[in-house]
């Protein structure tokens, strides 16, 4: 059985046709600038790449191209399900859910919690339902893995009514990636996941760390929204909650403008005054660019703090996993991070660390170190797996009855 995996962003659509059992990808692609004149779609199949102009087209046009490509490959009948990445499932979803009208409505109810992400996810779901009316569709949530957080980790110290009436609590994100790499790390370590206390660091444009105990998330650095926690590409991560009021008073910026700046004009981009791209920052820092050096230093400092905080959640740490574009490729960030964590028992194997780049994962800790490893994430495969699994199970337990 092949599964079509869809990841829709505000103006993009990523897709892949994957065998859930093996992870083999038959077809994949990315549509960008959807809705704009310059909209285009890249399709990779059998080692060949084509690019199509979409001429202002949106999700529906992108989906039609996916369908045409499946027909050209004679594969339309082989695709048995569609798995959608959905960013925010609130407290409602602790597992993937088959997309019934009720589930779609519940995802709509979570729009207030993720105004940038959930509407795009819904648009992708609706386009896929039109394009593939006969296929079961499943929502796989970025927040679901973290629904196992204990109350001590998910509650904020704020008035209770904010929590009970408005859902103000910590949710955590990147759950698809954190759960995938925790499973892979257990395989690499040759130990059952159920026995392991792992810290997973997903470091990409968005970054978060998670404490995974026995395969269950027990704390994570992102909170109510994906803005909390680590320094990211263009997101600030943690700031003083008093910042909004202060800035509004002294600068006249509105709450919306401040929030937009914290999401899109902060993080590595703001600190460096150069770029949000870690690879470019490392190159600039090596050339002596002060802003780039400071941005990387603060990124690492806050990451190490985040990892140490996850150690508190776990009590005992059995391993640290790096993943995401930065985690999988930046030997510099990994080395600098472990250098700040000797008290947790981490010591770097420099040669192994330098070798673990461009898809080459594996252990990077010295022989006397607590295990530290690089694991390549594969969120598309995880979505395909969860989609297949929930359909086999019937998915009846996936939706919690109450908020
Ligand atoms: P997203 O969160 O958008 O999926 P990715 O996981 O692809 O992003 O991560 C993107 C980040 O990974 C960028 O900051 C990029 O510079 C960084 N990255 C990719 N390759 C390297 C590299 N060789 N060295 C340092 N950083 C890298």
CSV table of C-alpha atoms and ligand atoms in Angstrom, one decimal:
chain,number,residue,atom,x,y,z
A,1,UNK,CA,0.0,0.0,0.0
A,2,UNK,CA,1.3,3.5,-0.9
A,3,UNK,CA,0.4,6.5,1.1
A,4,UNK,CA,0.3,10.1,-0.2
A,5,UNK,CA,1.7,12.4,2.5
A,6,UNK,CA,0.8,16.0,2.4
A,7,UNK,CA,2.3,18.9,4.3
A,8,UNK,CA,0.7,22.2,3.5
A,9,UNK,CA,2.1,25.5,4.5
A,10,UNK,CA,0.6,29.0,4.1
A,11,UNK,CA,1.8,29.2,0.5
A,12,UNK,CA,3.4,25.8,-0.1
A,13,UNK,CA,2.5,22.1,-0.4
A,14,UNK,CA,5.0,19.4,0.1
A,15,UNK,CA,4.0,15.9,-1.0
A,16,UNK,CA,5.5,12.4,-1.1
A,17,UNK,CA,4.2,9.0,-2.1
A,18,UNK,CA,5.6,6.6,0.4
A,19,UNK,CA,5.5,2.9,1.3
A,20,UNK,CA,4.7,3.0,5.0
A,21,UNK,CA,6.4,-0.3,5.6
A,22,UNK,CA,9.8,0.4,4.1
A,23,UNK,CA,9.9,4.2,3.8
A,24,UNK,CA,10.6,3.9,0.0
A,25,UNK,CA,9.5,7.1,-1.7
A,26,UNK,CA,8.2,6.7,-5.3
A,27,UNK,CA,7.3,10.3,-5.9
A,28,UNK,CA,7.8,13.6,-4.1
A,29,UNK,CA,7.7,17.3,-4.7
A,30,UNK,CA,7.1,20.8,-3.5
A,31,UNK,CA,4.7,23.5,-4.7
A,32,UNK,CA,5.8,27.0,-3.7
A,33,UNK,CA,4.3,30.6,-3.8
A,34,UNK,CA,0.8,29.1,-4.1
A,35,UNK,CA,-1.7,31.7,-5.1
A,36,UNK,CA,0.9,34.1,-6.5
A,37,UNK,CA,1.7,34.6,-10.2
A,38,UNK,CA,5.1,32.9,-9.7
A,39,UNK,CA,3.6,29.7,-8.2
A,40,UNK,CA,5.5,26.7,-9.3
A,41,UNK,CA,5.8,23.0,-8.5
A,42,UNK,CA,8.8,20.8,-8.5
A,43,UNK,CA,8.3,17.0,-8.9
A,44,UNK,CA,10.9,14.4,-8.3
A,45,UNK,CA,10.4,10.9,-9.6
A,46,UNK,CA,12.8,8.1,-10.3
A,47,UNK,CA,15.8,10.4,-10.0
A,48,UNK,CA,14.4,12.9,-12.5
A,49,UNK,CA,13.1,16.4,-11.6
A,50,UNK,CA,10.5,18.4,-13.5
A,51,UNK,CA,9.3,21.9,-12.7
A,52,UNK,CA,5.8,23.2,-13.6
A,53,UNK,CA,4.5,26.7,-13.6
A,54,UNK,CA,1.2,26.9,-11.7
A,55,UNK,CA,0.3,30.4,-12.9
A,56,UNK,CA,-1.3,31.7,-9.7
A,57,UNK,CA,-2.7,28.3,-8.9
A,58,UNK,CA,-3.5,27.2,-5.4
A,59,UNK,CA,-3.7,23.9,-3.6
A,60,UNK,CA,-6.3,22.5,-6.0
A,61,UNK,CA,-4.0,23.0,-9.0
A,62,UNK,CA,-1.1,21.5,-7.2
A,63,UNK,CA,-3.2,18.5,-6.3
A,64,UNK,CA,-4.3,18.1,-9.9
A,65,UNK,CA,-0.6,17.9,-10.9
A,66,UNK,CA,0.0,15.2,-8.2
A,67,UNK,CA,-2.9,13.3,-9.6
A,68,UNK,CA,-1.7,13.6,-13.2
A,69,UNK,CA,1.8,12.5,-12.2
A,70,UNK,CA,0.3,9.4,-10.4
A,71,UNK,CA,-1.7,8.6,-13.6
A,72,UNK,CA,1.5,9.0,-15.7
A,73,UNK,CA,3.2,6.5,-13.5
A,74,UNK,CA,0.2,4.2,-13.5
A,75,UNK,CA,0.1,4.5,-9.7
A,76,UNK,CA,-3.3,6.1,-9.0
A,77,UNK,CA,-4.9,2.8,-7.9
A,78,UNK,CA,-1.9,1.9,-5.7
A,79,UNK,CA,-2.3,4.9,-3.4
A,80,UNK,CA,-4.6,3.7,-0.6
A,81,UNK,CA,-4.6,6.6,1.8
A,82,UNK,CA,-3.7,10.3,2.3
A,83,UNK,CA,-1.9,11.4,5.5
A,84,UNK,CA,-1.9,15.1,6.4
A,85,UNK,CA,0.5,16.8,8.7
A,86,UNK,CA,-1.6,19.1,11.0
A,87,UNK,CA,0.3,21.4,13.2
A,88,UNK,CA,-2.1,22.0,16.1
A,89,UNK,CA,-4.5,19.4,17.6
A,90,UNK,CA,-5.0,21.2,20.9
A,91,UNK,CA,-5.8,19.0,23.8
A,92,UNK,CA,-8.2,17.1,21.7
A,93,UNK,CA,-5.9,14.8,19.7
A,94,UNK,CA,-3.4,12.5,21.4
A,95,UNK,CA,-3.0,10.3,18.3
A,96,UNK,CA,-3.6,10.5,14.5
A,97,UNK,CA,-7.3,10.7,13.5
A,98,UNK,CA,-9.2,9.6,10.4
A,99,UNK,CA,-10.6,12.7,8.8
A,100,UNK,CA,-14.3,12.7,9.5
A,101,UNK,CA,-16.4,15.9,9.3
A,102,UNK,CA,-16.2,16.0,13.2
A,103,UNK,CA,-12.4,15.8,13.1
A,104,UNK,CA,-12.1,18.5,10.5
A,105,UNK,CA,-14.4,20.7,12.6
A,106,UNK,CA,-12.1,20.1,15.6
A,107,UNK,CA,-9.1,21.1,13.6
A,108,UNK,CA,-11.0,24.3,12.6
A,109,UNK,CA,-11.6,24.9,16.3
A,110,UNK,CA,-7.8,24.9,16.9
A,111,UNK,CA,-7.3,27.7,14.3
A,112,UNK,CA,-7.2,30.3,17.1
A,113,UNK,CA,-4.2,28.4,18.6
A,114,UNK,CA,-2.3,28.2,15.3
A,115,UNK,CA,-3.6,31.0,13.1
A,116,UNK,CA,-0.6,30.7,10.7
A,117,UNK,CA,-0.6,26.9,10.3
A,118,UNK,CA,-4.0,25.2,10.8
A,119,UNK,CA,-5.8,27.2,8.0
A,120,UNK,CA,-3.2,26.1,5.5
A,121,UNK,CA,-3.5,22.5,6.7
A,122,UNK,CA,-7.3,22.7,6.3
A,123,UNK,CA,-6.9,24.1,2.8
A,124,UNK,CA,-4.6,21.1,1.9
A,125,UNK,CA,-7.1,18.7,3.4
A,126,UNK,CA,-10.0,20.1,1.5
A,127,UNK,CA,-8.1,20.1,-1.8
A,128,UNK,CA,-7.1,16.4,-1.2
A,129,UNK,CA,-10.6,15.4,-0.4
A,130,UNK,CA,-11.8,16.9,-3.7
A,131,UNK,CA,-8.9,15.3,-5.6
A,132,UNK,CA,-9.1,11.9,-3.9
A,133,UNK,CA,-12.8,11.5,-2.9
A,134,UNK,CA,-12.6,7.7,-2.5
A,135,UNK,CA,-9.5,7.6,-0.3
A,136,UNK,CA,-9.4,7.5,3.5
A,137,UNK,CA,-7.6,10.6,4.8
A,138,UNK,CA,-5.9,10.9,8.2
A,139,UNK,CA,-4.7,13.9,10.2
A,140,UNK,CA,-1.3,13.4,11.9
A,141,UNK,CA,-0.7,16.1,14.5
A,142,UNK,CA,2.5,17.8,15.5
A,143,UNK,CA,1.2,18.3,19.0
A,144,UNK,CA,-0.2,14.7,19.6
A,145,UNK,CA,3.1,13.2,20.8
A,146,UNK,CA,3.3,15.7,23.6
A,147,UNK,CA,-0.2,15.0,25.0
A,148,UNK,CA,1.6,12.7,27.5
A,149,UNK,CA,3.2,15.7,29.2
A,150,UNK,CA,2.5,15.6,32.9
A,151,UNK,CA,0.6,18.6,34.3
A,152,UNK,CA,3.7,19.8,36.0
A,153,UNK,CA,5.2,20.3,32.6
A,154,UNK,CA,2.2,21.6,30.6
A,155,UNK,CA,0.7,24.1,33.0
A,156,UNK,CA,1.7,27.8,33.0
A,157,UNK,CA,1.6,29.7,36.3
A,158,UNK,CA,-1.3,31.9,35.1
A,159,UNK,CA,-4.9,32.4,36.1
A,160,UNK,CA,-6.7,29.0,36.0
A,161,UNK,CA,-9.6,30.4,33.8
A,162,UNK,CA,-7.1,31.1,31.0
A,163,UNK,CA,-6.4,27.4,31.0
A,164,UNK,CA,-9.9,26.1,31.5
A,165,UNK,CA,-11.7,28.6,29.2
A,166,UNK,CA,-9.1,29.4,26.6
A,167,UNK,CA,-6.7,26.4,26.5
A,168,UNK,CA,-3.7,28.4,27.7
A,169,UNK,CA,-1.2,25.6,28.4
A,170,UNK,CA,1.9,24.2,26.9
A,171,UNK,CA,1.3,21.8,23.9
A,172,UNK,CA,4.7,21.2,22.3
A,173,UNK,CA,5.4,20.8,18.6
A,174,UNK,CA,7.6,18.8,16.1
A,175,UNK,CA,6.1,15.7,17.7
A,176,UNK,CA,6.2,13.7,14.5
A,177,UNK,CA,10.0,14.3,14.2
A,178,UNK,CA,10.7,13.8,18.0
A,179,UNK,CA,8.9,10.5,18.1
A,180,UNK,CA,10.5,9.3,14.9
A,181,UNK,CA,14.1,10.0,15.9
A,182,UNK,CA,13.5,8.6,19.4
A,183,UNK,CA,12.5,5.3,17.9
A,184,UNK,CA,15.5,5.4,15.5
A,185,UNK,CA,17.9,6.2,18.3
A,186,UNK,CA,16.7,3.2,20.3
A,187,UNK,CA,17.4,1.0,17.2
A,188,UNK,CA,20.9,2.5,16.8
A,189,UNK,CA,21.6,2.1,20.5
A,190,UNK,CA,20.3,-1.5,20.4
A,191,UNK,CA,18.0,-1.0,23.4
A,192,UNK,CA,14.2,-1.1,23.8
A,193,UNK,CA,12.7,2.4,23.5
A,194,UNK,CA,10.6,1.5,26.6
A,195,UNK,CA,13.8,1.5,28.7
A,196,UNK,CA,15.3,4.7,27.5
A,197,UNK,CA,15.3,8.3,28.7
A,198,UNK,CA,16.3,10.4,25.6
A,199,UNK,CA,16.6,14.0,24.9
A,200,UNK,CA,15.8,14.8,21.2
A,201,UNK,CA,16.9,18.1,19.7
A,202,UNK,CA,15.1,19.0,16.4
A,203,UNK,CA,17.0,21.9,15.0
A,204,UNK,CA,15.8,23.4,11.7
A,205,UNK,CA,14.2,26.7,10.9
A,206,UNK,CA,12.0,26.0,13.9
A,207,UNK,CA,13.8,24.3,16.8
A,208,UNK,CA,12.7,22.4,19.9
A,209,UNK,CA,14.0,19.9,22.4
A,210,UNK,CA,12.0,17.1,23.9
A,211,UNK,CA,12.4,14.8,26.9
A,212,UNK,CA,11.3,11.3,25.8
A,213,UNK,CA,10.9,8.7,28.6
A,214,UNK,CA,10.1,5.2,27.5
A,215,UNK,CA,8.9,6.5,24.1
A,216,UNK,CA,6.6,9.1,25.7
A,217,UNK,CA,7.1,12.8,25.6
A,218,UNK,CA,7.4,14.2,29.2
A,219,UNK,CA,8.4,17.7,28.4
A,220,UNK,CA,9.2,19.9,25.4
A,221,UNK,CA,10.6,23.4,24.9
A,222,UNK,CA,7.7,24.8,22.7
A,223,UNK,CA,4.5,25.8,24.5
A,224,UNK,CA,1.2,27.3,23.6
A,225,UNK,CA,2.6,28.2,20.2
A,226,UNK,CA,5.8,27.3,18.4
A,227,UNK,CA,7.3,30.6,19.5
A,228,UNK,CA,8.4,29.4,23.0
A,229,UNK,CA,11.8,28.0,23.8
A,230,UNK,CA,15.0,27.9,21.8
A,231,UNK,CA,16.3,30.7,19.5
A,232,UNK,CA,15.3,29.8,16.0
A,233,UNK,CA,15.8,31.0,12.4
A,234,UNK,CA,13.5,34.0,12.6
A,235,UNK,CA,11.7,33.3,15.9
A,236,UNK,CA,12.9,34.7,19.2
A,237,UNK,CA,12.1,31.8,21.5
A,238,UNK,CA,11.7,32.7,25.1
A,239,UNK,CA,11.5,36.4,26.0
A,240,UNK,CA,10.2,38.2,29.0
A,241,UNK,CA,6.3,38.2,28.9
A,242,UNK,CA,6.6,41.8,30.0
A,243,UNK,CA,8.1,42.7,26.6
A,244,UNK,CA,4.8,43.2,24.8
A,245,UNK,CA,3.5,45.8,27.1
A,246,UNK,CA,6.8,47.6,27.4
A,247,UNK,CA,7.4,47.8,23.7
A,248,UNK,CA,3.8,48.8,22.9
A,249,UNK,CA,4.2,51.7,25.3
A,250,UNK,CA,7.6,52.9,24.2
A,251,UNK,CA,7.4,52.2,20.5
A,252,UNK,CA,3.7,52.4,19.6
A,253,UNK,CA,3.9,49.0,18.0
A,254,UNK,CA,0.6,47.0,18.2
A,255,UNK,CA,0.4,43.5,19.7
A,256,UNK,CA,0.0,42.1,16.2
A,257,UNK,CA,3.2,43.8,15.0
A,258,UNK,CA,5.2,42.7,18.0
A,259,UNK,CA,4.1,39.1,17.6
A,260,UNK,CA,4.8,39.2,13.9
A,261,UNK,CA,8.3,40.5,14.6
A,262,UNK,CA,8.9,37.9,17.3
A,263,UNK,CA,8.0,35.2,14.7
A,264,UNK,CA,9.5,36.6,11.5
A,265,UNK,CA,12.2,39.2,12.3
A,266,UNK,CA,13.9,37.8,15.3
A,267,UNK,CA,16.1,34.8,16.2
A,268,UNK,CA,19.3,34.1,14.2
A,269,UNK,CA,18.2,36.7,11.6
A,270,UNK,CA,17.9,39.5,14.1
A,271,UNK,CA,21.0,38.6,16.1
A,272,UNK,CA,23.3,38.3,13.1
A,273,UNK,CA,21.7,41.2,11.1
A,274,UNK,CA,22.5,38.9,8.2
A,275,UNK,CA,20.4,35.7,7.7
A,276,UNK,CA,18.4,33.1,9.4
A,277,UNK,CA,20.3,30.3,7.6
A,278,UNK,CA,22.8,28.5,9.9
A,279,UNK,CA,25.1,27.3,7.2
A,280,UNK,CA,25.5,30.9,5.9
A,281,UNK,CA,26.0,32.1,9.5
A,282,UNK,CA,28.8,29.6,10.1
A,283,UNK,CA,30.5,30.7,7.0
A,284,UNK,CA,30.2,34.3,7.9
A,285,UNK,CA,31.4,33.7,11.5
A,286,UNK,CA,34.4,31.9,10.1
A,287,UNK,CA,35.1,35.0,8.0
A,288,UNK,CA,35.0,37.1,11.2
A,289,UNK,CA,31.4,38.5,11.0
A,290,UNK,CA,30.7,39.5,14.7
A,291,UNK,CA,26.9,39.4,14.3
A,292,UNK,CA,27.0,35.9,12.9
A,293,UNK,CA,29.4,34.7,15.6
A,294,UNK,CA,27.1,36.1,18.3
A,295,UNK,CA,24.0,34.5,16.7
A,296,UNK,CA,25.5,31.1,16.6
A,297,UNK,CA,26.8,31.5,20.2
A,298,UNK,CA,23.4,32.5,21.6
A,299,UNK,CA,21.7,29.7,19.6
A,300,UNK,CA,24.1,27.2,21.2
A,301,UNK,CA,23.9,28.7,24.7
A,302,UNK,CA,20.1,28.5,24.7
A,303,UNK,CA,20.1,25.1,23.2
A,304,UNK,CA,22.4,23.7,25.9
A,305,UNK,CA,20.1,25.3,28.5
A,306,UNK,CA,17.1,23.7,26.9
A,307,UNK,CA,18.8,20.3,26.9
A,308,UNK,CA,19.7,20.7,30.6
A,309,UNK,CA,16.1,21.6,31.3
A,310,UNK,CA,15.0,18.3,29.6
A,311,UNK,CA,17.4,16.4,31.8
A,312,UNK,CA,15.5,17.7,34.8
A,313,UNK,CA,12.3,16.3,33.3
A,314,UNK,CA,14.0,12.9,32.8
A,315,UNK,CA,16.0,12.6,36.0
A,316,UNK,CA,18.3,10.1,34.3
A,317,UNK,CA,19.6,10.7,30.7
A,318,UNK,CA,20.5,7.8,28.5
A,319,UNK,CA,21.2,9.7,25.3
A,320,UNK,CA,21.0,12.9,23.3
A,321,UNK,CA,19.8,12.9,19.7
A,322,UNK,CA,20.4,15.7,17.1
A,323,UNK,CA,18.2,16.0,14.1
A,324,UNK,CA,16.7,18.6,11.6
A,325,UNK,CA,18.7,20.5,9.1
A,326,UNK,CA,21.1,22.0,11.7
A,327,UNK,CA,21.2,18.9,14.0
A,328,UNK,CA,22.0,16.6,11.0
A,329,UNK,CA,24.5,18.9,9.3
A,330,UNK,CA,26.2,21.3,11.7
A,331,UNK,CA,29.2,19.7,13.3
A,332,UNK,CA,30.0,23.1,14.7
A,333,UNK,CA,26.7,23.6,16.6
A,334,UNK,CA,26.8,20.0,17.9
A,335,UNK,CA,30.4,20.3,19.2
A,336,UNK,CA,29.8,23.7,20.8
A,337,UNK,CA,26.6,22.3,22.4
A,338,UNK,CA,28.2,19.2,23.9
A,339,UNK,CA,31.1,21.4,25.1
A,340,UNK,CA,28.6,23.2,27.3
A,341,UNK,CA,27.3,19.9,28.8
A,342,UNK,CA,30.2,18.0,30.3
A,343,UNK,CA,28.3,17.9,33.7
A,344,UNK,CA,25.6,15.7,32.0
A,345,UNK,CA,28.4,13.3,30.9
A,346,UNK,CA,28.8,14.3,27.2
A,347,UNK,CA,32.2,14.2,25.6
A,348,UNK,CA,32.6,14.6,21.8
A,349,UNK,CA,34.3,12.2,19.4
A,350,UNK,CA,35.6,15.0,17.0
A,351,UNK,CA,36.2,12.7,14.0
A,352,UNK,CA,32.8,11.0,14.3
A,353,UNK,CA,31.1,14.4,14.7
A,354,UNK,CA,32.7,15.9,11.6
A,355,UNK,CA,31.8,12.7,9.6
A,356,UNK,CA,28.1,12.8,10.7
A,357,UNK,CA,26.8,15.2,8.0
A,358,UNK,CA,24.8,15.1,4.8
A,359,UNK,CA,22.6,12.2,5.7
A,360,UNK,CA,25.3,10.3,7.5
A,361,UNK,CA,24.0,9.8,11.0
A,362,UNK,CA,25.4,7.9,13.9
A,363,UNK,CA,27.1,8.2,17.3
A,364,UNK,CA,29.2,11.3,17.9
A,365,UNK,CA,30.1,10.8,21.6
A,366,UNK,CA,33.6,9.6,22.8
A,367,UNK,CA,33.9,6.2,24.3
A,368,UNK,CA,33.5,7.6,27.8
A,369,UNK,CA,30.5,9.8,26.9
A,370,UNK,CA,26.9,9.4,27.5
A,371,UNK,CA,25.5,8.4,24.0
A,372,UNK,CA,25.1,11.4,21.7
A,373,UNK,CA,23.9,10.7,18.2
A,374,UNK,CA,22.8,12.2,14.9
A,375,UNK,CA,19.6,10.7,13.5
A,376,UNK,CA,18.1,11.8,10.2
A,377,UNK,CA,14.5,12.7,10.7
A,378,UNK,CA,11.9,11.5,8.2
A,379,UNK,CA,8.6,13.1,9.1
A,380,UNK,CA,7.0,12.1,5.8
A,381,UNK,CA,7.7,8.4,6.5
A,382,UNK,CA,6.4,8.8,10.1
A,383,UNK,CA,3.1,10.3,8.8
A,384,UNK,CA,2.8,7.5,6.3
A,385,UNK,CA,3.3,4.9,9.0
A,386,UNK,CA,0.9,6.5,11.4
A,387,UNK,CA,-1.7,6.9,8.7
A,388,UNK,CA,-1.4,3.2,7.8
A,389,UNK,CA,-1.5,2.2,11.4
A,390,UNK,CA,-4.6,4.2,12.4
A,391,UNK,CA,-6.5,2.9,9.4
A,392,UNK,CA,-5.7,-0.7,10.3
A,393,UNK,CA,-6.8,0.0,13.9
A,394,UNK,CA,-9.9,1.7,12.7
A,395,UNK,CA,-8.9,4.8,14.6
A,396,UNK,CA,-11.7,4.7,17.1
A,397,UNK,CA,-9.5,5.5,20.0
A,398,UNK,CA,-7.8,8.4,18.4
A,399,UNK,CA,-10.2,11.1,19.2
A,400,UNK,CA,-10.7,12.1,22.8
A,401,UNK,CA,-14.3,12.9,23.6
A,402,UNK,CA,-13.7,15.9,25.7
A,403,UNK,CA,-11.5,19.0,25.4
B,1,LIG,P1,12.8,23.3,8.3
B,1,LIG,O1,12.6,23.5,9.7
B,1,LIG,O2,12.3,24.5,7.4
B,1,LIG,O3,12.4,22.0,7.8
B,1,LIG,P2,15.5,22.3,8.0
B,1,LIG,O4,15.2,21.2,9.0
B,1,LIG,O5,15.7,21.9,6.6
B,1,LIG,O6,14.4,23.4,8.0
B,1,LIG,O7,16.7,23.1,8.5
B,1,LIG,C1,17.2,24.3,7.9
B,1,LIG,C2,18.4,24.8,8.6
B,1,LIG,O8,19.4,23.8,8.5
B,1,LIG,C3,19.0,26.0,8.0
B,1,LIG,O9,19.4,26.9,9.0
B,1,LIG,C4,20.2,25.5,7.3
B,1,LIG,O10,21.2,26.5,7.2
B,1,LIG,C5,20.7,24.4,8.2
B,1,LIG,N1,21.6,23.6,7.5
B,1,LIG,C6,21.5,22.8,6.5
B,1,LIG,N2,22.7,22.3,6.1
B,1,LIG,C7,23.6,22.8,6.9
B,1,LIG,C8,25.0,22.6,7.0
B,1,LIG,N3,25.7,21.9,6.2
B,1,LIG,N4,25.7,23.3,8.0
B,1,LIG,C9,25.0,24.1,8.9
B,1,LIG,N5,23.6,24.3,8.8
B,1,LIG,C10,23.0,23.6,7.9
